Short mmCIF file of C-alpha atoms in Angstrom, two decimals:
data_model
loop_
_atom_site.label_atom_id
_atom_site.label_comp_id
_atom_site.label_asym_id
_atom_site.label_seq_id
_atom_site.Cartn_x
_atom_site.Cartn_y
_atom_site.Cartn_z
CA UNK A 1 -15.65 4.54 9.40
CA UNK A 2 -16.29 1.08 8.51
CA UNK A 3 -12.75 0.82 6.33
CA UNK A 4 -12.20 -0.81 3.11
CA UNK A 5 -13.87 -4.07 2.09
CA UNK A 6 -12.40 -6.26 -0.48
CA UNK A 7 -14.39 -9.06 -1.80
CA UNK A 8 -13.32 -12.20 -2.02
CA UNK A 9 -10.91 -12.70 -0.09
CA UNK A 10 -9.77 -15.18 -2.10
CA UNK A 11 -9.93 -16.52 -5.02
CA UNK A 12 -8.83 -19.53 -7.00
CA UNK A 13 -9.23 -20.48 -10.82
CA UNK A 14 -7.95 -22.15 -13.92
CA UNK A 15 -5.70 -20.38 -16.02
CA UNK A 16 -7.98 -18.64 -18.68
CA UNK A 17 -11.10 -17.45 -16.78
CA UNK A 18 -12.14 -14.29 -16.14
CA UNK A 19 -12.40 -13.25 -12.15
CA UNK A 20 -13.70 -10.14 -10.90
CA UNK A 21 -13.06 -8.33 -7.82
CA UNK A 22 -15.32 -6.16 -5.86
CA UNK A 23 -13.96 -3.04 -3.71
CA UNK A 24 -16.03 -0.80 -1.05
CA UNK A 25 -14.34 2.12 -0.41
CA UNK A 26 -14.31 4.03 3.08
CA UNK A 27 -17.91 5.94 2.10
CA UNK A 28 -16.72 9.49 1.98
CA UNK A 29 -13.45 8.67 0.75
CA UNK A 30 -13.60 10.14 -3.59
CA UNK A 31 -10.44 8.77 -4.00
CA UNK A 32 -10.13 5.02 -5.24
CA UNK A 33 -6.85 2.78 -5.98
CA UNK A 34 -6.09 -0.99 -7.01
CA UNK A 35 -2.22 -1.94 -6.13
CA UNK A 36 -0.71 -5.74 -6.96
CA UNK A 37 1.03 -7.28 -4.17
CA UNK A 38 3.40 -10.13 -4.87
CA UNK A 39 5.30 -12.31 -2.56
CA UNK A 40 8.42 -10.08 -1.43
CA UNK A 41 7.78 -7.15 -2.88
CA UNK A 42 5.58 -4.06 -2.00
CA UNK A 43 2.51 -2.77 -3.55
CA UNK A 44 2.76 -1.78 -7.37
CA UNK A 45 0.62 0.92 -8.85
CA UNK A 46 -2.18 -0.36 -11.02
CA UNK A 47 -5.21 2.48 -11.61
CA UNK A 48 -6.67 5.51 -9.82
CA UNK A 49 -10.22 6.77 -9.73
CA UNK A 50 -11.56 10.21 -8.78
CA UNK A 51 -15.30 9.61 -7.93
CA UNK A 52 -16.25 7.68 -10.79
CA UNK A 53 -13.54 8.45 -13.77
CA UNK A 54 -10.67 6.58 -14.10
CA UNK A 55 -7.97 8.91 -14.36
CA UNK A 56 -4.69 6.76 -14.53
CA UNK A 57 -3.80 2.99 -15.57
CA UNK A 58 -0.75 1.85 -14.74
CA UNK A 59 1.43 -0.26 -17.70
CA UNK A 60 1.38 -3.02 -15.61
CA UNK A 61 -2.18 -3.18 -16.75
CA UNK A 62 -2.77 -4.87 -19.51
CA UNK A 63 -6.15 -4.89 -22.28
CA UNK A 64 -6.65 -8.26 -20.35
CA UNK A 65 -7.18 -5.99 -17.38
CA UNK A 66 -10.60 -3.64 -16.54
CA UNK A 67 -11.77 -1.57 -13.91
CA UNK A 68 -14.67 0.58 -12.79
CA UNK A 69 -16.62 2.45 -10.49
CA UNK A 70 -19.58 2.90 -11.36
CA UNK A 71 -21.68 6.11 -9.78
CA UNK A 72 -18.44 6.80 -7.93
CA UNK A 73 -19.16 4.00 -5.40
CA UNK A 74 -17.83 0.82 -5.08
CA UNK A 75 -15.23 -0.70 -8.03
CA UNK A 76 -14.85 -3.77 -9.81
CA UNK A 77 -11.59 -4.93 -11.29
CA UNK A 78 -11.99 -7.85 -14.07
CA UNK A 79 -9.27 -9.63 -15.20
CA UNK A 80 -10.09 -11.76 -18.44
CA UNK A 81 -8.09 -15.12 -19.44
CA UNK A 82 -6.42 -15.71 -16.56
CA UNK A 83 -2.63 -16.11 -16.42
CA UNK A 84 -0.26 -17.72 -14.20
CA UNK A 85 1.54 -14.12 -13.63
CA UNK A 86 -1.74 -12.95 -12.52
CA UNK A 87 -1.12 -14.67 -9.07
CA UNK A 88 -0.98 -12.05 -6.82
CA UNK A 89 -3.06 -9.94 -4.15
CA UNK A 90 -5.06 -7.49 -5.44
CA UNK A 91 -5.37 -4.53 -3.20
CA UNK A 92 -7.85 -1.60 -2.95
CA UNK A 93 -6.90 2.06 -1.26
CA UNK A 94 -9.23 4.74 -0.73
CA UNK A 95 -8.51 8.57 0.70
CA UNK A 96 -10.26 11.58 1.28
CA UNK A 97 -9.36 14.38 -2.03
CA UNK A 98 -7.20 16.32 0.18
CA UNK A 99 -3.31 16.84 -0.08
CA UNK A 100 -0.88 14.68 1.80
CA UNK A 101 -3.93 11.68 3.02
CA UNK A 102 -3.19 8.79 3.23
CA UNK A 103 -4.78 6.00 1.60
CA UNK A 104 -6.99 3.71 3.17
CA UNK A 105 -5.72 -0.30 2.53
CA UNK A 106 -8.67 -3.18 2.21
CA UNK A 107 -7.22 -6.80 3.61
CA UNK A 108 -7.27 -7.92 -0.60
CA UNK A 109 -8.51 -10.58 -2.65
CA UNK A 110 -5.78 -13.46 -3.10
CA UNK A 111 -5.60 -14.70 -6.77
CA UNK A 112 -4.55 -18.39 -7.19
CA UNK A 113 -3.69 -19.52 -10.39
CA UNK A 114 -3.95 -23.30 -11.04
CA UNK B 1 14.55 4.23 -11.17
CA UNK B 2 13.56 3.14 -7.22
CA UNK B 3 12.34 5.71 -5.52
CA UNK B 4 12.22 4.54 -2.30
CA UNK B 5 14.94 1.92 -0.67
CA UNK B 6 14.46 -0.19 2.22
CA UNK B 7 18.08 -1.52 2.84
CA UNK B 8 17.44 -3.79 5.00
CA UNK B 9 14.92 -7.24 4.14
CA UNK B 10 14.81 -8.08 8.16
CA UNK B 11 14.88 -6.81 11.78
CA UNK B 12 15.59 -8.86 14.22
CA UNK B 13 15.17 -7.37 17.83
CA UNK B 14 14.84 -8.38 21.45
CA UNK B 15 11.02 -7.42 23.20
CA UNK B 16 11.82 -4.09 24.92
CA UNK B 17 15.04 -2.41 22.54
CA UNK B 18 15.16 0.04 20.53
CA UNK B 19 13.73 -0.52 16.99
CA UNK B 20 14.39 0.95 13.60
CA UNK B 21 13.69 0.40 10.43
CA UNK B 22 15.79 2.49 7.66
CA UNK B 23 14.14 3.77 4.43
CA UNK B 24 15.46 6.65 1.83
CA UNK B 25 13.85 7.96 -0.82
CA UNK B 26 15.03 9.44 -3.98
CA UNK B 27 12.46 12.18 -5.00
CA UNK B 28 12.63 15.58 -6.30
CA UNK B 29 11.79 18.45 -4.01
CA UNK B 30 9.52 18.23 -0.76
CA UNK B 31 8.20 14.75 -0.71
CA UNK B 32 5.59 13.40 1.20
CA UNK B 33 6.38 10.57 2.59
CA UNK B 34 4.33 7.75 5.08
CA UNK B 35 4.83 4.43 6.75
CA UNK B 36 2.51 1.27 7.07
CA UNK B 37 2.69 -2.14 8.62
CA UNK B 38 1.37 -5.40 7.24
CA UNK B 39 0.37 -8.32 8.83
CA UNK B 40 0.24 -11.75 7.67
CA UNK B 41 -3.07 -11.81 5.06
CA UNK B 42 -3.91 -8.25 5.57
CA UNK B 43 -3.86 -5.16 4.12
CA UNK B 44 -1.57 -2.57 4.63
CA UNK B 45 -2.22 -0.27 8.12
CA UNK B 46 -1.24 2.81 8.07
CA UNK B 47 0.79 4.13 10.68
CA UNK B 48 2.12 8.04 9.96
CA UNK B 49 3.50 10.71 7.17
CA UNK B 50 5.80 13.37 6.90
CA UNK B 51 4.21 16.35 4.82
CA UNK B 52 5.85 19.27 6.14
CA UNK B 53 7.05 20.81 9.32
CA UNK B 54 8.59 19.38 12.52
CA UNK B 55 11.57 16.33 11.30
CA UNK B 56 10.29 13.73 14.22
CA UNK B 57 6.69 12.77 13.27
CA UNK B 58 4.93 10.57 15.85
CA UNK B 59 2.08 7.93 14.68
CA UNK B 60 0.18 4.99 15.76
CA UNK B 61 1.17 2.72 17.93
CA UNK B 62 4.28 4.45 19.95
CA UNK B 63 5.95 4.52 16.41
CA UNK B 64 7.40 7.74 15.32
CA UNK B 65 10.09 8.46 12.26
CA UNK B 66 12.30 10.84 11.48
CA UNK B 67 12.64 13.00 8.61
CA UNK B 68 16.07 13.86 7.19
CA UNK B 69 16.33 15.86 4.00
CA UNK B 70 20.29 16.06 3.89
CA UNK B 71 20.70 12.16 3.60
CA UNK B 72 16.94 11.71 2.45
CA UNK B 73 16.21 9.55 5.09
CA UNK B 74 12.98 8.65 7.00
CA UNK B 75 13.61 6.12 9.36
CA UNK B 76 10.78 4.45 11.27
CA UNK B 77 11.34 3.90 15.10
CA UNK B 78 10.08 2.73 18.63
CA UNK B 79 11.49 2.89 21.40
CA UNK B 80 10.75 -0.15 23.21
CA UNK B 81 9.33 -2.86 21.07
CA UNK B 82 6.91 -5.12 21.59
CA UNK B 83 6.69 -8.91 20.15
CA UNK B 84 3.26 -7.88 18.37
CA UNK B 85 5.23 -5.52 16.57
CA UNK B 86 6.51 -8.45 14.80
CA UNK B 87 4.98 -7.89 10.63
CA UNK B 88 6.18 -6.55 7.60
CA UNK B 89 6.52 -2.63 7.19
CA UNK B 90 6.71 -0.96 4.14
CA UNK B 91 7.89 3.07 3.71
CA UNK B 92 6.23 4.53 0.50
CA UNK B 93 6.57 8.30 -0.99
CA UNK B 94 4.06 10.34 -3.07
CA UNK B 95 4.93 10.59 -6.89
CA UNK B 96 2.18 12.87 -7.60
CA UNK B 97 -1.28 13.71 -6.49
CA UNK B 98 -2.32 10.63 -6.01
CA UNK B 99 0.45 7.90 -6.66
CA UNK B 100 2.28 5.98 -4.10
CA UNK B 101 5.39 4.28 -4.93
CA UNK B 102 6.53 1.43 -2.39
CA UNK B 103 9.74 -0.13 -1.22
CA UNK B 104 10.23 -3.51 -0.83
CA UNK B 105 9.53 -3.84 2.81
CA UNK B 106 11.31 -5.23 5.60
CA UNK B 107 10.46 -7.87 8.04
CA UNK B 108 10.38 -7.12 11.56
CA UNK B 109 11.07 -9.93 14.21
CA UNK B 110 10.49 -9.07 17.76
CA UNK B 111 11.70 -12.38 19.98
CA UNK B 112 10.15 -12.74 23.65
#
């Protein structure tokens, strides 16, 4: 498999824009996750797909915060009006719908906050 | 509440000792529970999981952990480390289906 690809890589913006990230899941992988990684800590839960419905958001998520995946494919996480506690790394999972896998990590998309 | 600990923020070993990182976990029943390693501006690698069945688990790497249900441990261990093996590891158990929940991590520091 190709693994996970996370686009950008990183990204950098004024506090109260909208970015959007792009995820490519491992192709037969149904199973699709976005974590938040800040500095010291380890990845926090934010939303869970199975094939295309969104099955879980995390409270960490707030309305500012949207995510899809469309036909079950790739996903798109869109956070609008940018805040400086947004600045973390965004990370994408993906696993096969069978017990015990493990999930799949991209490399992440950096958010910057200016 | 936490449900996984890593006690320990850093390692610090010499190339060619022993190496072990400590994580418990504080989980109802028979969790499933899995290492990974992260390098500087990459994503998280995984590098084995405990489901069921035999208590030493071996992975990727030459890493292998050990599952303990009576103190709820599953340390990670090599060994004979290696200065590459210098990163951040993380230990992480299943809530439910589908949700991981992560420790802190601790920072491994293999000198030459």
């Amino acid at each position: 498999d190709t693994g996970v690809s996370q686009d950008p890589r990183h990204k950098i913006t004024k506090r109260g824009q909208n970015v959007t990230f792009r995820c490519d899941p491992i192709s037969e992988h149904n199973r699709l996750y976005w974590y938040r990684q800040t500095l010291g800590q380890g990845p926090e839960f934010l939303t869970y797909f199975q094939n295309e419905a969104q099955l879980e958001k995390s409270r960490l998520l707030s309305d500012r915060f949207s995510a899809e995946r469309p036909k079950g494919s790739f996903s798109t996480l869109e956070i609008q009006r940018t805040e400086q506690g947004d600045s973390a790394m965004y990370l994408c999972a993906s696993s096969r719908d069978l017990g015990g896998q493990p999930q799949h990590f991209g490399d992440g998309t950096r958010l910057s906050i200016l | 509440a936490q449900s996984v600990a890593q006690p320990e923020d850093q390692v610090n070993v010499a190339e060619g000792n022993p190496l072990t990182v400590k994580c418990t976990y504080s989980v109802s029943g028979n969790p499933y529970l899995f290492w990974y390693v992260q390098y500087p501006n990459r994503g998280l690698q995984f590098l084995l999981k405990y489901i069921t069945g035999d208590n030493l688990v071996k992975g990727s790497y030459g890493f292998e952990a050990e599952f303990n249900k009576s103190q709820t441990s599953f340390h990670l261990k090599k060994p004979s480390a290696l200065v590459s093996d210098s990163a951040l590891y993380f230990c992480a158990v299943r809530l439910n289906d589908y949700k991981l929940s992560f420790g802190a991590g601790t920072t491994v520091t293999v000198r030459a």
